[in-house]
mmCIF file of C-alpha atoms and ligand atoms in Angstrom:
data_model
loop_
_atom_site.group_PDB
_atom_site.id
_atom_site.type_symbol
_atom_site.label_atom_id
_atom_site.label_comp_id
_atom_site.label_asym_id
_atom_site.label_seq_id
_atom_site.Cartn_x
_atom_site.Cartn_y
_atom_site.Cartn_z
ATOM 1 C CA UNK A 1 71.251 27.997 213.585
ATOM 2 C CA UNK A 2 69.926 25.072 211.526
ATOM 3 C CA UNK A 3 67.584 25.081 208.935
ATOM 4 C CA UNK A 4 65.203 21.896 207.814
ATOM 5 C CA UNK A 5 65.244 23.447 204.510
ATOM 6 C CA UNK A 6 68.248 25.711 202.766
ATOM 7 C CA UNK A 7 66.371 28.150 200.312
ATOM 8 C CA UNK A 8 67.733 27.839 196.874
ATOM 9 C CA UNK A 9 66.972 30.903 194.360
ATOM 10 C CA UNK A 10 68.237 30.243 191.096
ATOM 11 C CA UNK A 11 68.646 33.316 188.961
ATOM 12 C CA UNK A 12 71.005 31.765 186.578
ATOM 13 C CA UNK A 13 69.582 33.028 183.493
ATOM 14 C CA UNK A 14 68.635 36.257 184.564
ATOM 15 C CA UNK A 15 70.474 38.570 182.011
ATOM 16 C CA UNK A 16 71.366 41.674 184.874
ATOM 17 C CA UNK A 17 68.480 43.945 183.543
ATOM 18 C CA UNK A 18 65.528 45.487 185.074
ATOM 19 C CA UNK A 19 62.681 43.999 186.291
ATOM 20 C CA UNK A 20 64.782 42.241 189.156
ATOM 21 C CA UNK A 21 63.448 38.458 189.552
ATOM 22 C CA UNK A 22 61.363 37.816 192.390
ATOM 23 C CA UNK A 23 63.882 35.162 193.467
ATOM 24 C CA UNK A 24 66.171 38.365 193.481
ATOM 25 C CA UNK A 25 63.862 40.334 195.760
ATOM 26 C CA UNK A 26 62.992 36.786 198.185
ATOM 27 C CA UNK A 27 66.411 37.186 198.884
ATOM 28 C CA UNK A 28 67.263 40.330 199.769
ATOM 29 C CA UNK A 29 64.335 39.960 201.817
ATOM 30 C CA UNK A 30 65.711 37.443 203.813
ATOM 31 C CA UNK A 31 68.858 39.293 204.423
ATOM 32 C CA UNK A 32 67.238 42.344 205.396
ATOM 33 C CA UNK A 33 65.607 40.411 208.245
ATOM 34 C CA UNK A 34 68.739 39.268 209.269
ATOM 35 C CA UNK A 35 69.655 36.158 207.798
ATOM 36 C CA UNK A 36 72.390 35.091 206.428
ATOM 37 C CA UNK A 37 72.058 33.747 202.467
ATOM 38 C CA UNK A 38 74.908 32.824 199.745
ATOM 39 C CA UNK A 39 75.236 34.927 196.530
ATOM 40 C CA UNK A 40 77.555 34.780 193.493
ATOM 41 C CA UNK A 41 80.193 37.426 193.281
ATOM 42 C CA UNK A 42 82.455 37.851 190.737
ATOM 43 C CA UNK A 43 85.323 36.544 192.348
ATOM 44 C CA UNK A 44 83.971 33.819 195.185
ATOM 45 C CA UNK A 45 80.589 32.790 196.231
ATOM 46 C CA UNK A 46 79.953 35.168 199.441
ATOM 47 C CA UNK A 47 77.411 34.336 202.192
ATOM 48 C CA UNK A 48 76.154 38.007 203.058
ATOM 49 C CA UNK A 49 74.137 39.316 206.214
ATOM 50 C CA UNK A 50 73.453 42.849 207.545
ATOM 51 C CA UNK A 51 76.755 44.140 208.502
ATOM 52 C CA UNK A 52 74.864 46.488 211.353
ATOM 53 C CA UNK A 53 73.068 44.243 212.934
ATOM 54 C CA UNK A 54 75.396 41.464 215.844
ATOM 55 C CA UNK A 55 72.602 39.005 215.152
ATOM 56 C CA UNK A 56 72.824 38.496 211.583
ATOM 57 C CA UNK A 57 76.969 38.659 211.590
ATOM 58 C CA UNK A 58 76.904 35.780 214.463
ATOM 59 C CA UNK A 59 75.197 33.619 212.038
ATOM 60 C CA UNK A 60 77.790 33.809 209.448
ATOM 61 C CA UNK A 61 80.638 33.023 212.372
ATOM 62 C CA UNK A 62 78.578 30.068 213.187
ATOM 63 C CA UNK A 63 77.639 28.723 209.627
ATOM 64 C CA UNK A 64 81.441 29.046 208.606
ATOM 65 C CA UNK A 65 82.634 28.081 212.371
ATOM 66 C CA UNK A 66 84.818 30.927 211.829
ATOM 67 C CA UNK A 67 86.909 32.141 214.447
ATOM 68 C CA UNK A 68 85.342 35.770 215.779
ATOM 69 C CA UNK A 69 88.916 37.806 215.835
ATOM 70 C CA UNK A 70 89.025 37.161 212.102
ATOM 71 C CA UNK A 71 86.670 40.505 210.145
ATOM 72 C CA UNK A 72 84.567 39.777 207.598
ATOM 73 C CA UNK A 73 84.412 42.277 204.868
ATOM 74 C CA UNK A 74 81.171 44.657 203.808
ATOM 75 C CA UNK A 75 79.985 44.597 200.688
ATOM 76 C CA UNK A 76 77.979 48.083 199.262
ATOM 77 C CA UNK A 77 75.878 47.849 196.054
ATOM 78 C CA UNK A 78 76.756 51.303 195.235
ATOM 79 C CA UNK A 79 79.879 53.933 195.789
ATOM 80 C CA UNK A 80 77.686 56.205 197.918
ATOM 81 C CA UNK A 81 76.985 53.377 200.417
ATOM 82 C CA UNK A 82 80.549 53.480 201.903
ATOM 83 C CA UNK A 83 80.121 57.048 203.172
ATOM 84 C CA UNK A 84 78.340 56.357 206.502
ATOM 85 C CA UNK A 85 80.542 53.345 206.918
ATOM 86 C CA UNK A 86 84.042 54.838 206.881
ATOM 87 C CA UNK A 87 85.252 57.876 209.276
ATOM 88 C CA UNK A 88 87.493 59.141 206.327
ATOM 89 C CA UNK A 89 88.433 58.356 202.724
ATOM 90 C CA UNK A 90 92.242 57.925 202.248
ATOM 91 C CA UNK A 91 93.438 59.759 198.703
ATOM 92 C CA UNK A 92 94.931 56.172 197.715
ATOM 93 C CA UNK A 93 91.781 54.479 198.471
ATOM 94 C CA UNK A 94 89.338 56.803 196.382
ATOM 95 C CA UNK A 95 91.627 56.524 194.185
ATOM 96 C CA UNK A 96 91.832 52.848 193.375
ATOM 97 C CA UNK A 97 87.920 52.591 194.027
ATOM 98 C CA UNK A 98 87.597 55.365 190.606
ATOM 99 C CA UNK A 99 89.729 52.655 188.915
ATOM 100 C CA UNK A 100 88.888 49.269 190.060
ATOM 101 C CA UNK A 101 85.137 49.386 191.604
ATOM 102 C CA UNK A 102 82.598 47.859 191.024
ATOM 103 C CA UNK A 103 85.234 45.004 191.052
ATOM 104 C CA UNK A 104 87.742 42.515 192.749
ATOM 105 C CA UNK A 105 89.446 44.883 194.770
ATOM 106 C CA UNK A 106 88.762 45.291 198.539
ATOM 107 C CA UNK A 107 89.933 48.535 200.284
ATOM 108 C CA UNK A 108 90.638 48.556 204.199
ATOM 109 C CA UNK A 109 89.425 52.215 205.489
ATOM 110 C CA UNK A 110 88.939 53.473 209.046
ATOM 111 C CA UNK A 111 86.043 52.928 210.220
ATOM 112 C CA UNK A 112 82.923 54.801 211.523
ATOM 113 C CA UNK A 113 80.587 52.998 213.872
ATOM 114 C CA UNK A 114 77.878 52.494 211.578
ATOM 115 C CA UNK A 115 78.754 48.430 211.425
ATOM 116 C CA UNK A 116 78.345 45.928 214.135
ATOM 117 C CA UNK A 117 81.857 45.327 215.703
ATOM 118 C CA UNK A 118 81.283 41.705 215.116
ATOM 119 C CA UNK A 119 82.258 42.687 211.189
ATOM 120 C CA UNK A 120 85.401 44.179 212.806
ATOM 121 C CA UNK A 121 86.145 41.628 215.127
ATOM 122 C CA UNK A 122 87.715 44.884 217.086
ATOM 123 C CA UNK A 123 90.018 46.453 214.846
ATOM 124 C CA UNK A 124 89.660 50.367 213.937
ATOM 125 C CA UNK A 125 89.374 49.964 210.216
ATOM 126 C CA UNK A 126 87.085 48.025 208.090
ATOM 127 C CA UNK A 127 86.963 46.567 205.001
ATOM 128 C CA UNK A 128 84.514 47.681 202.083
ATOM 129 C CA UNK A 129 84.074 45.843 198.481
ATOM 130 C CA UNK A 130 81.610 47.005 195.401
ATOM 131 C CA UNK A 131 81.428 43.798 193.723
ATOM 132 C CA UNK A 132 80.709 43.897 190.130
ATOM 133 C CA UNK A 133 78.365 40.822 189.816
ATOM 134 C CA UNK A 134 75.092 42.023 188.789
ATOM 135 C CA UNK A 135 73.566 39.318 190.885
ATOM 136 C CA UNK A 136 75.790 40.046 194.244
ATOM 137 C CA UNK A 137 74.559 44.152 193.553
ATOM 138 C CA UNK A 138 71.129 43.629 192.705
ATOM 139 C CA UNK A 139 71.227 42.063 196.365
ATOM 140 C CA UNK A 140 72.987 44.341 197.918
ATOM 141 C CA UNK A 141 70.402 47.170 196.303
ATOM 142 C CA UNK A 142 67.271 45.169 197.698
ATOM 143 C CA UNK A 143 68.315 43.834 200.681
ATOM 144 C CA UNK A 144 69.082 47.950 201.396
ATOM 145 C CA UNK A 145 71.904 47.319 203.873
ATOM 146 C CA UNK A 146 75.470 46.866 203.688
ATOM 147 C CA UNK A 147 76.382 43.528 203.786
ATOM 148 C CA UNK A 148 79.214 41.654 205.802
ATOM 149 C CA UNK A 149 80.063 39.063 203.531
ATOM 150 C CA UNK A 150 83.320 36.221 203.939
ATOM 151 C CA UNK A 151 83.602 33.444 201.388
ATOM 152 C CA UNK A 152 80.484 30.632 201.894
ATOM 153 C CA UNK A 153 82.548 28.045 202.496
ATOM 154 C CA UNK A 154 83.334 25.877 205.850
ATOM 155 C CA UNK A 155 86.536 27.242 207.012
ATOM 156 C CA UNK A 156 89.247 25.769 206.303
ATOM 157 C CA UNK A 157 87.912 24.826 202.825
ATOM 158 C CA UNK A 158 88.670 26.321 199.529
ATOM 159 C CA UNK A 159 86.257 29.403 198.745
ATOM 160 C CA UNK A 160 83.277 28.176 196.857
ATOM 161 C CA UNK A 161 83.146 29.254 193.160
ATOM 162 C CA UNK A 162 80.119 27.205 192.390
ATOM 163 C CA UNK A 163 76.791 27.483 194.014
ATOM 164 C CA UNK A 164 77.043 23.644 194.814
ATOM 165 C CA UNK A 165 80.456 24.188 196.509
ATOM 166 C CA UNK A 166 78.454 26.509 198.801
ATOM 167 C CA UNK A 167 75.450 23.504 199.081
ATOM 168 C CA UNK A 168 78.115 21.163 199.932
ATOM 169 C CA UNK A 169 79.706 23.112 202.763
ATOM 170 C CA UNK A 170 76.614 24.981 204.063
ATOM 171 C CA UNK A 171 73.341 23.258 203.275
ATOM 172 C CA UNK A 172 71.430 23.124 206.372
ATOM 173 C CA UNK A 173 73.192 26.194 208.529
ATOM 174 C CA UNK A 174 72.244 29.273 206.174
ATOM 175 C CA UNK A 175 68.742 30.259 205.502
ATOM 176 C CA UNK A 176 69.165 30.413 201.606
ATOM 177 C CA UNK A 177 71.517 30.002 198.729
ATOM 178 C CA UNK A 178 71.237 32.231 195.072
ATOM 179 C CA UNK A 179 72.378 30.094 192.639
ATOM 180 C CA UNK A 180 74.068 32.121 189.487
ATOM 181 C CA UNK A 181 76.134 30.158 187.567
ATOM 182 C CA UNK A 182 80.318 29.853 188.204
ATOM 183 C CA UNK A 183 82.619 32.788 189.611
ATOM 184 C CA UNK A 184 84.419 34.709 186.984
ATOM 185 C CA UNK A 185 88.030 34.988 189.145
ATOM 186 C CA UNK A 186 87.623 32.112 190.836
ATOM 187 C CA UNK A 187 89.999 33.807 193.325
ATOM 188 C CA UNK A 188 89.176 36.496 195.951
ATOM 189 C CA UNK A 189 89.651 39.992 196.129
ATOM 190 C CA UNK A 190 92.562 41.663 196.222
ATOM 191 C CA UNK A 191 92.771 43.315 199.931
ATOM 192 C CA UNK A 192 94.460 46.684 200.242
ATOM 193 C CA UNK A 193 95.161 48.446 203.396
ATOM 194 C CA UNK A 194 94.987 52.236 202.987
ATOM 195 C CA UNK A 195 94.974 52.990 206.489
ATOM 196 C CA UNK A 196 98.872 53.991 206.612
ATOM 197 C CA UNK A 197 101.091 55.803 204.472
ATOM 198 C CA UNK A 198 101.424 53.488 201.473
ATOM 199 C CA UNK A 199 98.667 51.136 200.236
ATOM 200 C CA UNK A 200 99.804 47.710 201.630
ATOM 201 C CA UNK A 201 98.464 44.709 199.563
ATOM 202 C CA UNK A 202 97.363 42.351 201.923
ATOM 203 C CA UNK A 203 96.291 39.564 199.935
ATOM 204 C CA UNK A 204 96.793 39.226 196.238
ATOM 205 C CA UNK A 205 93.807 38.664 194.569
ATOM 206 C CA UNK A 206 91.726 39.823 191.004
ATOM 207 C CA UNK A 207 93.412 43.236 190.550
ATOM 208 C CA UNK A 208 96.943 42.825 190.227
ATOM 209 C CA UNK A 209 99.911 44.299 191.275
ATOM 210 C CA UNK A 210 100.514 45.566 187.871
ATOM 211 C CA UNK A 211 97.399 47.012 187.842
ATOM 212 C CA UNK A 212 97.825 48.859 191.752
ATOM 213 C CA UNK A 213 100.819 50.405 190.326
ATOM 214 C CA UNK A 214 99.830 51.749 187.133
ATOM 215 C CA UNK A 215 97.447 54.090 189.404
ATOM 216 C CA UNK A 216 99.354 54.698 192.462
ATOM 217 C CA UNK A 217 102.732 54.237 190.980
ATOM 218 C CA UNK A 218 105.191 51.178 192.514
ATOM 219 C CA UNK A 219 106.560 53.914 195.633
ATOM 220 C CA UNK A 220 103.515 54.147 196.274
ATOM 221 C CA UNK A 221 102.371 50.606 197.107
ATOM 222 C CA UNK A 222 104.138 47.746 199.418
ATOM 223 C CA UNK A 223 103.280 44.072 200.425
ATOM 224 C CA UNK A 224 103.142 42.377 203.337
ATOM 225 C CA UNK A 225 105.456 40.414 203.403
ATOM 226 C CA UNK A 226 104.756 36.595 204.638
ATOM 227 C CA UNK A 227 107.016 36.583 207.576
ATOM 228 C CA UNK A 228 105.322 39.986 208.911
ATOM 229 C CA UNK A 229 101.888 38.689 208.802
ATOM 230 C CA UNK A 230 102.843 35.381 210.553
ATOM 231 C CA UNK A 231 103.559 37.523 213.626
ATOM 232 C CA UNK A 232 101.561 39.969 213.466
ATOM 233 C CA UNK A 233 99.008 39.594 210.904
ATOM 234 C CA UNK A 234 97.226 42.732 209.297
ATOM 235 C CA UNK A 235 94.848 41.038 207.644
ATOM 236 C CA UNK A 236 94.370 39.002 210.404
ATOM 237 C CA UNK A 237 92.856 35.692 208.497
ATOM 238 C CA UNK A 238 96.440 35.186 206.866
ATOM 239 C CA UNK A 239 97.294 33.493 209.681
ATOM 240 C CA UNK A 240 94.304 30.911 210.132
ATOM 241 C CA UNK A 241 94.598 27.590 207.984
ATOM 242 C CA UNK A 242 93.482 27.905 204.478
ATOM 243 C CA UNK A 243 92.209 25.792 201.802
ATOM 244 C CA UNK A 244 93.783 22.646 203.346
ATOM 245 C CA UNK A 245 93.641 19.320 201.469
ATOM 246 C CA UNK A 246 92.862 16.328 203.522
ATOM 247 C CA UNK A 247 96.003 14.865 201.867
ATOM 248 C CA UNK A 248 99.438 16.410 201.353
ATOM 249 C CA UNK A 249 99.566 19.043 198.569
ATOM 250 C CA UNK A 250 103.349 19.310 197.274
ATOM 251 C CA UNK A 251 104.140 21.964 195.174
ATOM 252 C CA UNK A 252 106.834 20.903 192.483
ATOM 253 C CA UNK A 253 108.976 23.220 190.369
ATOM 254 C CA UNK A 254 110.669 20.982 188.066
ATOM 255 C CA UNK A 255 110.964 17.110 188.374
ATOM 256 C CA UNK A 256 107.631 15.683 188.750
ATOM 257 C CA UNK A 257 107.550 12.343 187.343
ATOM 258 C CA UNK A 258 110.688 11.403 189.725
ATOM 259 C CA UNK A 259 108.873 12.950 192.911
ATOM 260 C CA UNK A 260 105.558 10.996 191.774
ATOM 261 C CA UNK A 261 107.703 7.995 191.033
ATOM 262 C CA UNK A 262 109.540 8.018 194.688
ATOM 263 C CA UNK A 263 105.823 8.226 196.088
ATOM 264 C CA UNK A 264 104.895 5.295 194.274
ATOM 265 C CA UNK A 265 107.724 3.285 195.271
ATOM 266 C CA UNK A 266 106.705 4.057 199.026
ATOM 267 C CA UNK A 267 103.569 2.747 198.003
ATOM 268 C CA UNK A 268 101.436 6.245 198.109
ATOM 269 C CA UNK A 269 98.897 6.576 195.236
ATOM 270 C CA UNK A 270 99.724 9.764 193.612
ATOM 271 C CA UNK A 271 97.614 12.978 192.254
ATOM 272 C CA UNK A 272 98.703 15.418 189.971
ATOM 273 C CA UNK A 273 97.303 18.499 189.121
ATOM 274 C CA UNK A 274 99.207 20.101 186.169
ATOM 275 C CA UNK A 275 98.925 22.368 182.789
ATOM 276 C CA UNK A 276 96.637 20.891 179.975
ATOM 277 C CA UNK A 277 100.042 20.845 178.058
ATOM 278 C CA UNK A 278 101.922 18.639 180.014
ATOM 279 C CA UNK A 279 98.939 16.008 180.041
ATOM 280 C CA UNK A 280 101.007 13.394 177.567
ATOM 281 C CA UNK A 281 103.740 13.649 179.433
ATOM 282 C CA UNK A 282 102.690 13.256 183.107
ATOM 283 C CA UNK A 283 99.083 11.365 183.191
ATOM 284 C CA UNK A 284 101.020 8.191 183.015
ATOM 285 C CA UNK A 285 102.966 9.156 186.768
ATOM 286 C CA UNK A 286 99.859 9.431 188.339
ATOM 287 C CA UNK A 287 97.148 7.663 189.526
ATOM 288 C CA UNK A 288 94.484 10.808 189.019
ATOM 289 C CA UNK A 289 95.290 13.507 187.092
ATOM 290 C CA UNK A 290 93.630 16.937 187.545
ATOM 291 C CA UNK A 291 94.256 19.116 184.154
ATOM 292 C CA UNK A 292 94.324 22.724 185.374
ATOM 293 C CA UNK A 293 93.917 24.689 181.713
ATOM 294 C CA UNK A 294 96.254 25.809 179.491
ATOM 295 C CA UNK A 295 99.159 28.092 180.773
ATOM 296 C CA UNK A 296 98.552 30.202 178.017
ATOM 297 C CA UNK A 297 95.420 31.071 180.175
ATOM 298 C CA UNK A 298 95.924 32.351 183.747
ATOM 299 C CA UNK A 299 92.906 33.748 184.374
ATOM 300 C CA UNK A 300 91.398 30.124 183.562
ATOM 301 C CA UNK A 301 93.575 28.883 185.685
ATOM 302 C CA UNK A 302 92.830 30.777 188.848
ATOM 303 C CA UNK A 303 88.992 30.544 187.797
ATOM 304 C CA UNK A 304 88.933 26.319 187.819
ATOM 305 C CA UNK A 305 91.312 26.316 190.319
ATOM 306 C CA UNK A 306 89.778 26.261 194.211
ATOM 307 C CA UNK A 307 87.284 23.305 192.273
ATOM 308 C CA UNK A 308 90.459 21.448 191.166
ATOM 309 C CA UNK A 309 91.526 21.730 194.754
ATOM 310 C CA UNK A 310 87.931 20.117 196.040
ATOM 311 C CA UNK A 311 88.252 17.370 193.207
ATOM 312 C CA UNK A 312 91.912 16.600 194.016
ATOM 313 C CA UNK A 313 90.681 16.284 198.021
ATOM 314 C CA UNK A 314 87.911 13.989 197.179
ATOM 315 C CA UNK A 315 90.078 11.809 194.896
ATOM 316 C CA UNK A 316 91.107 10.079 198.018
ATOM 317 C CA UNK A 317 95.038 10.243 196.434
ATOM 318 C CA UNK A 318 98.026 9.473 199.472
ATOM 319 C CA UNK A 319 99.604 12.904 198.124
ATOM 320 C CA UNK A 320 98.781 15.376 195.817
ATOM 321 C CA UNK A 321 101.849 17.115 193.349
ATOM 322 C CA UNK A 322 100.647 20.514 192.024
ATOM 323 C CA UNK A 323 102.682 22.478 189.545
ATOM 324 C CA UNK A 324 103.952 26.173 190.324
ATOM 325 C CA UNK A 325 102.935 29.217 187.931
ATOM 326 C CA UNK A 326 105.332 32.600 187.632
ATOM 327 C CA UNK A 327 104.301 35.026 190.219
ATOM 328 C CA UNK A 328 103.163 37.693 187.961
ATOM 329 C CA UNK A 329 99.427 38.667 187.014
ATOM 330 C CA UNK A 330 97.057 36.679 188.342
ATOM 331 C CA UNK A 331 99.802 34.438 189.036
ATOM 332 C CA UNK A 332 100.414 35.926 191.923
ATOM 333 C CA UNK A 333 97.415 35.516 193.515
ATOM 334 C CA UNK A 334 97.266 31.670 192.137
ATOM 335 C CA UNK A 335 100.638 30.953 193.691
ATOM 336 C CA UNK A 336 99.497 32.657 196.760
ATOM 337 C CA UNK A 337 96.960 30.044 197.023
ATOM 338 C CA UNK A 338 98.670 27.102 196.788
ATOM 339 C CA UNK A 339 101.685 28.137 198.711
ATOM 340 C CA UNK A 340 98.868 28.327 201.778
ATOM 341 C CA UNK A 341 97.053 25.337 200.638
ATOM 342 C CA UNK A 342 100.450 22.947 200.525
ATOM 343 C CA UNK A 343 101.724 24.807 203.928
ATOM 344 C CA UNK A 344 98.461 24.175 205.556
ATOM 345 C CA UNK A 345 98.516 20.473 204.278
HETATM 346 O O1 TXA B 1 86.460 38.175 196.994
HETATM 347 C C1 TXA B 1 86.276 38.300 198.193
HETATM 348 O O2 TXA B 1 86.906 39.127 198.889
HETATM 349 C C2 TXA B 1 85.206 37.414 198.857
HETATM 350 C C3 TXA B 1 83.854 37.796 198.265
HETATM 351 C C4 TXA B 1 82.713 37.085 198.934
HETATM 352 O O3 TXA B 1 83.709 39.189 198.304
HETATM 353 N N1 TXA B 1 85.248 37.543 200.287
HETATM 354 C C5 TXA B 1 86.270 37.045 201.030
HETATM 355 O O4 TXA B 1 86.104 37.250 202.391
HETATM 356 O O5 TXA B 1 87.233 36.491 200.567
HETATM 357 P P1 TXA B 1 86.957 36.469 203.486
HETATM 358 O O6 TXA B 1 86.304 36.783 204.782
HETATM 359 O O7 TXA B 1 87.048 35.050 203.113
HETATM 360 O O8 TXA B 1 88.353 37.196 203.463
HETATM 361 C C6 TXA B 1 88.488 38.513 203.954
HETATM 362 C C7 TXA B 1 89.914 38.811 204.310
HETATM 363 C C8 TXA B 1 90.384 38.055 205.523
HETATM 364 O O9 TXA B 1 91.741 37.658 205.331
HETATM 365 C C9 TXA B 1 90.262 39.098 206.636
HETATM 366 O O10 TXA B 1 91.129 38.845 207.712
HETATM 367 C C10 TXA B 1 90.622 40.367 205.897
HETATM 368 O O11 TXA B 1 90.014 40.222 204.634
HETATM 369 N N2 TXA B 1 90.081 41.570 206.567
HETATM 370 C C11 TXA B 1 88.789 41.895 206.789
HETATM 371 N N3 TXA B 1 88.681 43.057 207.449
HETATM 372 C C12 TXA B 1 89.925 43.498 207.653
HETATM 373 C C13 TXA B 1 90.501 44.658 208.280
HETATM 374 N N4 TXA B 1 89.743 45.592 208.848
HETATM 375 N N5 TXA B 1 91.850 44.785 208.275
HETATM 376 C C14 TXA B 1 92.623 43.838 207.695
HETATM 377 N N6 TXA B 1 92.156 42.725 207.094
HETATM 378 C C15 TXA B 1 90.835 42.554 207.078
HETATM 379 MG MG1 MG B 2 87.549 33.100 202.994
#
């Protein structure tokens, strides 16, 4: 569908609190007439539709050009909302939804048939999220459905963290946009299968490992591994291109200023996206440099980051170096990230 006009509501000062803005209640509106409109979450901007009705999913497919065998995930404004959605509640999974919800954590169930099987793209389990962004559950509350909800970008573009990342990749195909300020993550959820006998983590994301296994305990909890999901993927959009630069992204562990400098000498203009702290050292190596925060701050990090990755694609560089991060915290998830992004590129 295409739209002579993309809606925007901007509800970036609205503090969380009763009464709800009318720009608030336009929206949900909207959605529960089945169309599909962008929202802040806390982790990604999200472009949400009734997850019951085939209609209002398809427009999300085509908006995104996503392919249809990849589900989308359903967001729920409150914990009682998952009930008619789900068949049965896993121990695991109630579990991790008293610690982590409403929040960054999304929890794969089995399903009832309460949601179009669009959402599912055919699979027998779904995927259910409480966000915590008062915006994304205000929403949620008016529109009074449960809403299928992927990232609002293009795919095969970094999730949108900014409402104009979302303007930039969708303006014209959705019928409306709610613009409340920048995502807190920056990063998506993490996604944990609970369908089985351990809680697989399917893609790190906001909640981290650490944080699984201080409630479930480490025996409790595996992850798929990479090689597993290339063949036969559980979360089934691990194996779809991700967040792919239009140049090369190299990720370099040690020894950046010689890799830049061998570019150079081939005659490549170089970009490279590094610490704050090693600014001094490496802005002269490159021909744009993209400061990523200070590595004293993950979580800042992994917030700026999928924005870095849009600035470093529109710098026009021949190749792009990128630093690597320990694999711990939200370091994980960061890591997980670029790994795709640079594998993809
Ligand atoms: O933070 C987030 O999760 C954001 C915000 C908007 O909530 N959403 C998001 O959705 O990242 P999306 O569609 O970009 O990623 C959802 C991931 C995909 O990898 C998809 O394959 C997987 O979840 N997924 C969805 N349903 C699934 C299911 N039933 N079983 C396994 N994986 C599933
Ligand atoms: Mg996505």
């Amino acid at each position: 569908m295409s739209y002579k006009h993309t809606k925007i509501w901007n509800v970036d000062n609205w503090d969380g609190k009763e009464p709800l803005p009318p720009e608030l209640e336009e929206a949900g509106l909207c959605i529960s007439r089945g169309e599909a409109v962008a929202f802040p979450t806390e982790t990604v901007y999200g472009l949400g539709a009734d997850a019951r009705r085939d209609t209002a999913v398809e427009q999300i497919f085509a908006a995104k050009g996503r392919p249809g065998d990849n589900p989308l995930i359903v967001h729920i404004g409150d914990r009682s909302q998952w009930h008619p959605l789900v068949s049965s509640i896993p121990d695991m999974a109630e579990k991790l939804a008293d610690a982590f919800w409403p929040g960054p954590l999304t929890l794969i169930v089995p399903k009832s048939d309460a949601v179009s099987e669009k959402v599912t793209a055919g699979l027998d389990s779904l995927a259910v999220r409480m966000p915590e962004h008062p915006v994304a559950r205000a929403l949620i509350n008016e529109a009074g459905v449960p809403v299928a909800a992927p990232s609002a970008n293009r795919s095969g573009r970094p999730s949108p963290t900014k409402a104009e990342h979302v303007t930039y990749d969708l303006d014209g195909q959705i019928a409306g946009i709610v613009q409340g300020g920048d995502a807190g993550y920056g990063l998506e959820s993490t996604v944990v299968d609970c369908t089985g006998e351990k809680a697989v983590i399917l893609r790190p994301g906001g909640i981290t490992r650490e944080q699984l296994t201080d409630v479930l305990g480490a025996e409790h909890i595996v992850q798929a591994d990479a090689a597993a999901e290339e063949d036969t993927p559980k979360a089934p959009g691990m194996k779809y291109r991700h967040y792919a630069p239009s140049s090369p992204l190299v990720l370099i562990e040690g020894g950046m200023q010689k890799a830049a400098l061998a570019a150079r000498r081939e005659g490549k203009t170089v970009g490279i996206m590094a610490v704050d702290e090693h600014r001094r050292e490496l802005e002269a190596s490159a021909d744009v440099f993209i400061p990523l925060g200070s590595k004293d701050k993950p979580a800042g990090i992994a917030a700026k980051l999928y924005d870095n990755l849009r600035a470093a694609d529109q710098s026009g560089v021949d190749v792009i170096f990128c630093e690597t991060f320990p694999k711990e915290g939200i370091g994980e998830a960061v890591m997980n990230r670029l790994e795709k992004a640079a594998s993809a590129s």
